[in-house]
């Protein structure tokens, strides 16, 4: 509550001449008796006039009698200039705004009110030792308010109050005069973090707070996928203060190309204060790109051609600096490697390979079994051989020939090196972990050794890879599958029935499936439902059990009986993910395409593959996050792993940061002690614009592990422009928590009186004689003269 008056502190009354108490009583009594006797002998005429004369004379006698006692007032008051009065001024850019039609900003009026020759400041300086401080990101001091900086970025109110408390530790502080608009985003709900202050804080509320007319972006949200329906979705939320009839224009611009991606018009309704608009677009290329979204009315369109002048550009709003946001969009690029393993040649691989060939970021490697192992026969002989006895006695090369027939016949398609997968499915983690995803199609669990199955499990859970199981007569079958590691990984339980009876099955997406971008091929739910009705019917579906806890059913198939059963199910497993497709003849979709959309099946395969590899970790990863102390720093973190995706030991990591101006800075990352393989470095910079950081990670032997890149932005306007109105609620809570009061700007001249009447650290005792004051003698003489004049007027003399 803003105070308008101050409490009165009564001092102690002291008698200076107590020895005159008895004489004063005697003298007063005698004089009182004489006055009464004199009036009683004057007759009974004019009784009211007589009593008025008696009263005046007795008052005069009483005042003179009291003066004989020499009454004095004794109390305590602040010792002049012995107590500190810090004046703390917000120097951030939001203090420069001119609200309504005012020609002065809040900062301009502060300089006027707190100038060295102003009456307000002079009254404070006479009683207290004043000190001038300014704050935005950091606390600074100056000899006068006019010497403080202007247009600072950031407004760290809580942190700077704590810093001021530490600086003044042990000093006598009468109070702190806080002059700010209170625009400190994120602090109003976290006042429990306000440091314990040993002095009261007196926030000042400016007199001119009305007339705010502002259109501002409040937040932006980027949601990006690797899928063809909606690669990047940008949601922009904005709000209005004041009255804005008509409409606003939201414009998305590619910063690198300086080209407008899209422009939308949003009607502004007077009964609403918050609005939103969204953009869906496909970046021109993979990797890191920067975009800018501008929000304006048509009258202010030209102002956004020169962003560095937005603060000073005349407009229809209070300010335009909070009408623009820079956004970083990072579409992770490949190459992503996918290993496809099939138990027999089939049509599925043909169409899958054809679809993925159109995706430049995904590389598909096939490992297809053409024939099983040769059968072994057991003969009753005394010789013991680990190879097939059919080939014994055929010469010196019999053992080598036998080993070839003991292995299945596999063909490799799309391998990067001649020796890659030469011995079939990988037997060591380094080889398997070089892939980002694994697709198993129509292959039994017995094909893999126990070590290989355990390695597949670690590929998903520890390495974070994606695993997709495609239906077929050898998949999801029986106890052998259910008891293996593949059964553990599967999102569905094994059924007692091996495979469904031949029938026509139609597919349908579940509610969860409709919510997944990689499952949809159309932009709307109605269009997607219509598309599903045009899909061909399938004949082969693996019958499986129920979903496992934590798994999601994204699609179902149903036959002529209408009984639905799982078609596509997914689940998280450790750091990775697993998908199961129970339909064994998806290739029919590619053989019978929709004439209107012949690429549907290929697009579906590309999206499924992108889901598999979408968030699979790399050996070297770089991420960025704001610093923990809200000090405008950015923490760059590097995670480095070896070929087995274990923490990389003793790597050499350098981080190269490119600033908005184009100049580069090289930083050395240091280990994060409690996280093996993790390294970080803090970067401080407040220049608005776009930042790009690239980490170079090398193993101990000098091998280049990776060069990940990340980007972030700093806005043209600091966060103090997120709201422009004075945050009175925050200032009130700061005052109450510290023991101070909120002061209206018009009451600044009363602050000295307020502090003078309160208990401050350094006080002094003062004594003031009441009897020596002119009004006492004047009142006594006035009463005597009045009584004499009254008697003369009424003829009583």
mmCIF file with all atom_site columns, C-alpha atoms in Angstrom, residues 594-725:
data_model
loop_
_atom_site.group_PDB
_atom_site.id
_atom_site.type_symbol
_atom_site.label_atom_id
_atom_site.label_alt_id
_atom_site.label_comp_id
_atom_site.label_asym_id
_atom_site.label_entity_id
_atom_site.label_seq_id
_atom_site.pdbx_PDB_ins_code
_atom_site.Cartn_x
_atom_site.Cartn_y
_atom_site.Cartn_z
_atom_site.occupancy
_atom_site.B_iso_or_equiv
_atom_site.pdbx_formal_charge
_atom_site.auth_seq_id
_atom_site.auth_comp_id
_atom_site.auth_asym_id
_atom_site.auth_atom_id
_atom_site.pdbx_PDB_model_num
ATOM 1   C CA . UNK A 1 594 ? -3.560 -45.335 -54.651 1.00 0.00 ? 594 UNK A CA 1
ATOM 2   C CA . UNK A 1 595 ? -3.681 -43.736 -58.145 1.00 0.00 ? 595 UNK A CA 1
ATOM 3   C CA . UNK A 1 596 ? -4.163 -40.322 -56.528 1.00 0.00 ? 596 UNK A CA 1
ATOM 4   C CA . UNK A 1 597 ? -1.168 -40.770 -54.172 1.00 0.00 ? 597 UNK A CA 1
ATOM 5   C CA . UNK A 1 598 ? 1.150  -43.456 -55.568 1.00 0.00 ? 598 UNK A CA 1
ATOM 6   C CA . UNK A 1 599 ? 3.985  -42.553 -53.165 1.00 0.00 ? 599 UNK A CA 1
ATOM 7   C CA . UNK A 1 600 ? 2.050  -43.257 -49.949 1.00 0.00 ? 600 UNK A CA 1
ATOM 8   C CA . UNK A 1 601 ? 3.711  -46.578 -49.124 1.00 0.00 ? 601 UNK A CA 1
ATOM 9   C CA . UNK A 1 602 ? 7.198  -45.227 -49.839 1.00 0.00 ? 602 UNK A CA 1
ATOM 10  C CA . UNK A 1 603 ? 6.521  -42.178 -47.696 1.00 0.00 ? 603 UNK A CA 1
ATOM 11  C CA . UNK A 1 604 ? 5.312  -44.427 -44.880 1.00 0.00 ? 604 UNK A CA 1
ATOM 12  C CA . UNK A 1 605 ? 8.545  -46.449 -45.011 1.00 0.00 ? 605 UNK A CA 1
ATOM 13  C CA . UNK A 1 606 ? 10.652 -43.281 -44.965 1.00 0.00 ? 606 UNK A CA 1
ATOM 14  C CA . UNK A 1 607 ? 8.761  -41.953 -41.972 1.00 0.00 ? 607 UNK A CA 1
ATOM 15  C CA . UNK A 1 608 ? 9.038  -45.221 -40.062 1.00 0.00 ? 608 UNK A CA 1
ATOM 16  C CA . UNK A 1 609 ? 12.768 -45.264 -40.751 1.00 0.00 ? 609 UNK A CA 1
ATOM 17  C CA . UNK A 1 610 ? 13.149 -41.636 -39.656 1.00 0.00 ? 610 UNK A CA 1
ATOM 18  C CA . UNK A 1 611 ? 11.320 -42.482 -36.425 1.00 0.00 ? 611 UNK A CA 1
ATOM 19  C CA . UNK A 1 612 ? 13.799 -45.280 -35.813 1.00 0.00 ? 612 UNK A CA 1
ATOM 20  C CA . UNK A 1 613 ? 16.866 -43.063 -36.210 1.00 0.00 ? 613 UNK A CA 1
ATOM 21  C CA . UNK A 1 614 ? 15.362 -39.718 -35.131 1.00 0.00 ? 614 UNK A CA 1
ATOM 22  C CA . UNK A 1 615 ? 16.894 -39.324 -31.678 1.00 0.00 ? 615 UNK A CA 1
ATOM 23  C CA . UNK A 1 616 ? 19.568 -41.999 -31.681 1.00 0.00 ? 616 UNK A CA 1
ATOM 24  C CA . UNK A 1 617 ? 22.684 -40.613 -29.944 1.00 0.00 ? 617 UNK A CA 1
ATOM 25  C CA . UNK A 1 618 ? 25.950 -40.103 -31.796 1.00 0.00 ? 618 UNK A CA 1
ATOM 26  C CA . UNK A 1 619 ? 29.451 -40.709 -30.511 1.00 0.00 ? 619 UNK A CA 1
ATOM 27  C CA . UNK A 1 620 ? 29.950 -36.962 -30.123 1.00 0.00 ? 620 UNK A CA 1
ATOM 28  C CA . UNK A 1 621 ? 27.041 -34.734 -29.142 1.00 0.00 ? 621 UNK A CA 1
ATOM 29  C CA . UNK A 1 622 ? 26.882 -31.027 -28.333 1.00 0.00 ? 622 UNK A CA 1
ATOM 30  C CA . UNK A 1 623 ? 24.039 -29.341 -26.443 1.00 0.00 ? 623 UNK A CA 1
ATOM 31  C CA . UNK A 1 624 ? 23.456 -25.854 -25.064 1.00 0.00 ? 624 UNK A CA 1
ATOM 32  C CA . UNK A 1 625 ? 21.414 -24.647 -22.089 1.00 0.00 ? 625 UNK A CA 1
ATOM 33  C CA . UNK A 1 626 ? 21.138 -21.415 -20.054 1.00 0.00 ? 626 UNK A CA 1
ATOM 34  C CA . UNK A 1 627 ? 23.485 -21.158 -17.087 1.00 0.00 ? 627 UNK A CA 1
ATOM 35  C CA . UNK A 1 628 ? 22.167 -22.256 -13.683 1.00 0.00 ? 628 UNK A CA 1
ATOM 36  C CA . UNK A 1 629 ? 22.668 -18.827 -12.072 1.00 0.00 ? 629 UNK A CA 1
ATOM 37  C CA . UNK A 1 630 ? 20.479 -16.876 -14.534 1.00 0.00 ? 630 UNK A CA 1
ATOM 38  C CA . UNK A 1 631 ? 23.509 -14.751 -15.358 1.00 0.00 ? 631 UNK A CA 1
ATOM 39  C CA . UNK A 1 632 ? 22.988 -14.761 -19.150 1.00 0.00 ? 632 UNK A CA 1
ATOM 40  C CA . UNK A 1 633 ? 25.646 -17.402 -19.603 1.00 0.00 ? 633 UNK A CA 1
ATOM 41  C CA . UNK A 1 634 ? 25.185 -20.409 -21.870 1.00 0.00 ? 634 UNK A CA 1
ATOM 42  C CA . UNK A 1 635 ? 26.606 -23.794 -20.879 1.00 0.00 ? 635 UNK A CA 1
ATOM 43  C CA . UNK A 1 636 ? 27.895 -25.869 -23.783 1.00 0.00 ? 636 UNK A CA 1
ATOM 44  C CA . UNK A 1 637 ? 28.023 -29.579 -22.979 1.00 0.00 ? 637 UNK A CA 1
ATOM 45  C CA . UNK A 1 638 ? 29.847 -32.241 -24.991 1.00 0.00 ? 638 UNK A CA 1
ATOM 46  C CA . UNK A 1 639 ? 29.190 -35.972 -24.563 1.00 0.00 ? 639 UNK A CA 1
ATOM 47  C CA . UNK A 1 640 ? 31.947 -38.165 -26.026 1.00 0.00 ? 640 UNK A CA 1
ATOM 48  C CA . UNK A 1 641 ? 31.773 -41.961 -26.440 1.00 0.00 ? 641 UNK A CA 1
ATOM 49  C CA . UNK A 1 642 ? 33.998 -44.645 -27.910 1.00 0.00 ? 642 UNK A CA 1
ATOM 50  C CA . UNK A 1 643 ? 32.994 -47.186 -30.563 1.00 0.00 ? 643 UNK A CA 1
ATOM 51  C CA . UNK A 1 644 ? 31.224 -49.307 -27.932 1.00 0.00 ? 644 UNK A CA 1
ATOM 52  C CA . UNK A 1 645 ? 29.403 -46.156 -26.777 1.00 0.00 ? 645 UNK A CA 1
ATOM 53  C CA . UNK A 1 646 ? 31.158 -46.173 -23.443 1.00 0.00 ? 646 UNK A CA 1
ATOM 54  C CA . UNK A 1 647 ? 32.550 -42.894 -22.025 1.00 0.00 ? 647 UNK A CA 1
ATOM 55  C CA . UNK A 1 648 ? 35.549 -41.815 -24.079 1.00 0.00 ? 648 UNK A CA 1
ATOM 56  C CA . UNK A 1 649 ? 38.694 -41.590 -21.989 1.00 0.00 ? 649 UNK A CA 1
ATOM 57  C CA . UNK A 1 650 ? 41.095 -38.648 -22.238 1.00 0.00 ? 650 UNK A CA 1
ATOM 58  C CA . UNK A 1 651 ? 39.634 -36.973 -25.331 1.00 0.00 ? 651 UNK A CA 1
ATOM 59  C CA . UNK A 1 652 ? 40.708 -33.593 -26.624 1.00 0.00 ? 652 UNK A CA 1
ATOM 60  C CA . UNK A 1 653 ? 37.711 -31.289 -26.952 1.00 0.00 ? 653 UNK A CA 1
ATOM 61  C CA . UNK A 1 654 ? 37.670 -27.737 -28.294 1.00 0.00 ? 654 UNK A CA 1
ATOM 62  C CA . UNK A 1 655 ? 34.577 -25.635 -28.866 1.00 0.00 ? 655 UNK A CA 1
ATOM 63  C CA . UNK A 1 656 ? 34.537 -22.926 -31.537 1.00 0.00 ? 656 UNK A CA 1
ATOM 64  C CA . UNK A 1 657 ? 31.861 -20.226 -31.068 1.00 0.00 ? 657 UNK A CA 1
ATOM 65  C CA . UNK A 1 658 ? 30.901 -17.860 -33.890 1.00 0.00 ? 658 UNK A CA 1
ATOM 66  C CA . UNK A 1 659 ? 29.397 -14.631 -32.555 1.00 0.00 ? 659 UNK A CA 1
ATOM 67  C CA . UNK A 1 660 ? 26.700 -12.534 -34.303 1.00 0.00 ? 660 UNK A CA 1
ATOM 68  C CA . UNK A 1 661 ? 29.307 -10.283 -35.860 1.00 0.00 ? 661 UNK A CA 1
ATOM 69  C CA . UNK A 1 662 ? 31.057 -13.247 -37.477 1.00 0.00 ? 662 UNK A CA 1
ATOM 70  C CA . UNK A 1 663 ? 34.166 -13.312 -35.296 1.00 0.00 ? 663 UNK A CA 1
ATOM 71  C CA . UNK A 1 664 ? 35.097 -16.647 -33.685 1.00 0.00 ? 664 UNK A CA 1
ATOM 72  C CA . UNK A 1 665 ? 36.232 -17.647 -30.231 1.00 0.00 ? 665 UNK A CA 1
ATOM 73  C CA . UNK A 1 666 ? 37.809 -20.969 -29.225 1.00 0.00 ? 666 UNK A CA 1
ATOM 74  C CA . UNK A 1 667 ? 37.057 -22.501 -25.819 1.00 0.00 ? 667 UNK A CA 1
ATOM 75  C CA . UNK A 1 668 ? 38.375 -25.592 -24.024 1.00 0.00 ? 668 UNK A CA 1
ATOM 76  C CA . UNK A 1 669 ? 35.787 -27.880 -22.446 1.00 0.00 ? 669 UNK A CA 1
ATOM 77  C CA . UNK A 1 670 ? 36.512 -29.341 -19.011 1.00 0.00 ? 670 UNK A CA 1
ATOM 78  C CA . UNK A 1 671 ? 35.240 -32.661 -17.562 1.00 0.00 ? 671 UNK A CA 1
ATOM 79  C CA . UNK A 1 672 ? 32.063 -32.780 -15.523 1.00 0.00 ? 672 UNK A CA 1
ATOM 80  C CA . UNK A 1 673 ? 33.345 -34.720 -12.550 1.00 0.00 ? 673 UNK A CA 1
ATOM 81  C CA . UNK A 1 674 ? 30.240 -36.718 -11.671 1.00 0.00 ? 674 UNK A CA 1
ATOM 82  C CA . UNK A 1 675 ? 29.331 -37.657 -15.288 1.00 0.00 ? 675 UNK A CA 1
ATOM 83  C CA . UNK A 1 676 ? 31.876 -39.826 -17.163 1.00 0.00 ? 676 UNK A CA 1
ATOM 84  C CA . UNK A 1 677 ? 32.364 -38.815 -20.776 1.00 0.00 ? 677 UNK A CA 1
ATOM 85  C CA . UNK A 1 678 ? 30.701 -35.408 -20.277 1.00 0.00 ? 678 UNK A CA 1
ATOM 86  C CA . UNK A 1 679 ? 32.511 -32.083 -20.698 1.00 0.00 ? 679 UNK A CA 1
ATOM 87  C CA . UNK A 1 680 ? 31.276 -28.510 -20.446 1.00 0.00 ? 680 UNK A CA 1
ATOM 88  C CA . UNK A 1 681 ? 32.292 -24.887 -20.831 1.00 0.00 ? 681 UNK A CA 1
ATOM 89  C CA . UNK A 1 682 ? 30.394 -21.703 -19.943 1.00 0.00 ? 682 UNK A CA 1
ATOM 90  C CA . UNK A 1 683 ? 30.148 -18.907 -22.473 1.00 0.00 ? 683 UNK A CA 1
ATOM 91  C CA . UNK A 1 684 ? 29.176 -15.321 -21.587 1.00 0.00 ? 684 UNK A CA 1
ATOM 92  C CA . UNK A 1 685 ? 27.955 -12.845 -24.204 1.00 0.00 ? 685 UNK A CA 1
ATOM 93  C CA . UNK A 1 686 ? 25.024 -10.417 -24.307 1.00 0.00 ? 686 UNK A CA 1
ATOM 94  C CA . UNK A 1 687 ? 25.250 -9.275  -27.910 1.00 0.00 ? 687 UNK A CA 1
ATOM 95  C CA . UNK A 1 688 ? 21.872 -9.836  -29.627 1.00 0.00 ? 688 UNK A CA 1
ATOM 96  C CA . UNK A 1 689 ? 21.805 -12.105 -32.643 1.00 0.00 ? 689 UNK A CA 1
ATOM 97  C CA . UNK A 1 690 ? 22.581 -15.674 -33.618 1.00 0.00 ? 690 UNK A CA 1
ATOM 98  C CA . UNK A 1 691 ? 25.344 -17.875 -32.212 1.00 0.00 ? 691 UNK A CA 1
ATOM 99  C CA . UNK A 1 692 ? 26.830 -21.077 -33.612 1.00 0.00 ? 692 UNK A CA 1
ATOM 100 C CA . UNK A 1 693 ? 29.087 -23.464 -31.700 1.00 0.00 ? 693 UNK A CA 1
ATOM 101 C CA . UNK A 1 694 ? 30.994 -26.427 -33.153 1.00 0.00 ? 694 UNK A CA 1
ATOM 102 C CA . UNK A 1 695 ? 32.848 -28.955 -31.010 1.00 0.00 ? 695 UNK A CA 1
ATOM 103 C CA . UNK A 1 696 ? 35.816 -30.923 -32.275 1.00 0.00 ? 696 UNK A CA 1
ATOM 104 C CA . UNK A 1 697 ? 36.174 -34.201 -30.390 1.00 0.00 ? 697 UNK A CA 1
ATOM 105 C CA . UNK A 1 698 ? 39.318 -36.289 -30.816 1.00 0.00 ? 698 UNK A CA 1
ATOM 106 C CA . UNK A 1 699 ? 40.236 -39.535 -29.150 1.00 0.00 ? 699 UNK A CA 1
ATOM 107 C CA . UNK A 1 700 ? 43.458 -39.994 -27.240 1.00 0.00 ? 700 UNK A CA 1
ATOM 108 C CA . UNK A 1 701 ? 45.172 -41.331 -30.369 1.00 0.00 ? 701 UNK A CA 1
ATOM 109 C CA . UNK A 1 702 ? 44.103 -38.309 -32.418 1.00 0.00 ? 702 UNK A CA 1
ATOM 110 C CA . UNK A 1 703 ? 41.173 -39.967 -34.197 1.00 0.00 ? 703 UNK A CA 1
ATOM 111 C CA . UNK A 1 704 ? 38.392 -37.523 -35.039 1.00 0.00 ? 704 UNK A CA 1
ATOM 112 C CA . UNK A 1 705 ? 35.297 -38.739 -33.205 1.00 0.00 ? 705 UNK A CA 1
ATOM 113 C CA . UNK A 1 706 ? 32.901 -36.044 -34.389 1.00 0.00 ? 706 UNK A CA 1
ATOM 114 C CA . UNK A 1 707 ? 32.210 -32.348 -34.965 1.00 0.00 ? 707 UNK A CA 1
ATOM 115 C CA . UNK A 1 708 ? 28.685 -31.697 -33.643 1.00 0.00 ? 708 UNK A CA 1
ATOM 116 C CA . UNK A 1 709 ? 27.117 -28.247 -34.040 1.00 0.00 ? 709 UNK A CA 1
ATOM 117 C CA . UNK A 1 710 ? 24.516 -26.367 -32.036 1.00 0.00 ? 710 UNK A CA 1
ATOM 118 C CA . UNK A 1 711 ? 23.022 -22.870 -32.191 1.00 0.00 ? 711 UNK A CA 1
ATOM 119 C CA . UNK A 1 712 ? 21.143 -20.408 -30.016 1.00 0.00 ? 712 UNK A CA 1
ATOM 120 C CA . UNK A 1 713 ? 19.916 -16.827 -30.166 1.00 0.00 ? 713 UNK A CA 1
ATOM 121 C CA . UNK A 1 714 ? 19.785 -13.686 -28.067 1.00 0.00 ? 714 UNK A CA 1
ATOM 122 C CA . UNK A 1 715 ? 16.890 -11.355 -28.689 1.00 0.00 ? 715 UNK A CA 1
ATOM 123 C CA . UNK A 1 716 ? 17.184 -7.745  -29.790 1.00 0.00 ? 716 UNK A CA 1
ATOM 124 C CA . UNK A 1 717 ? 15.298 -6.766  -26.634 1.00 0.00 ? 717 UNK A CA 1
ATOM 125 C CA . UNK A 1 718 ? 16.197 -8.217  -23.269 1.00 0.00 ? 718 UNK A CA 1
ATOM 126 C CA . UNK A 1 719 ? 13.737 -10.174 -21.182 1.00 0.00 ? 719 UNK A CA 1
ATOM 127 C CA . UNK A 1 720 ? 12.763 -7.016  -19.300 1.00 0.00 ? 720 UNK A CA 1
ATOM 128 C CA . UNK A 1 721 ? 10.595 -6.140  -22.330 1.00 0.00 ? 721 UNK A CA 1
ATOM 129 C CA . UNK A 1 722 ? 8.470  -9.277  -21.900 1.00 0.00 ? 722 UNK A CA 1
ATOM 130 C CA . UNK A 1 723 ? 6.078  -7.070  -19.912 1.00 0.00 ? 723 UNK A CA 1
ATOM 131 C CA . UNK A 1 724 ? 5.997  -3.278  -19.899 1.00 0.00 ? 724 UNK A CA 1
ATOM 132 C CA . UNK A 1 725 ? 3.537  -2.356  -17.146 1.00 0.00 ? 725 UNK A CA 1
#
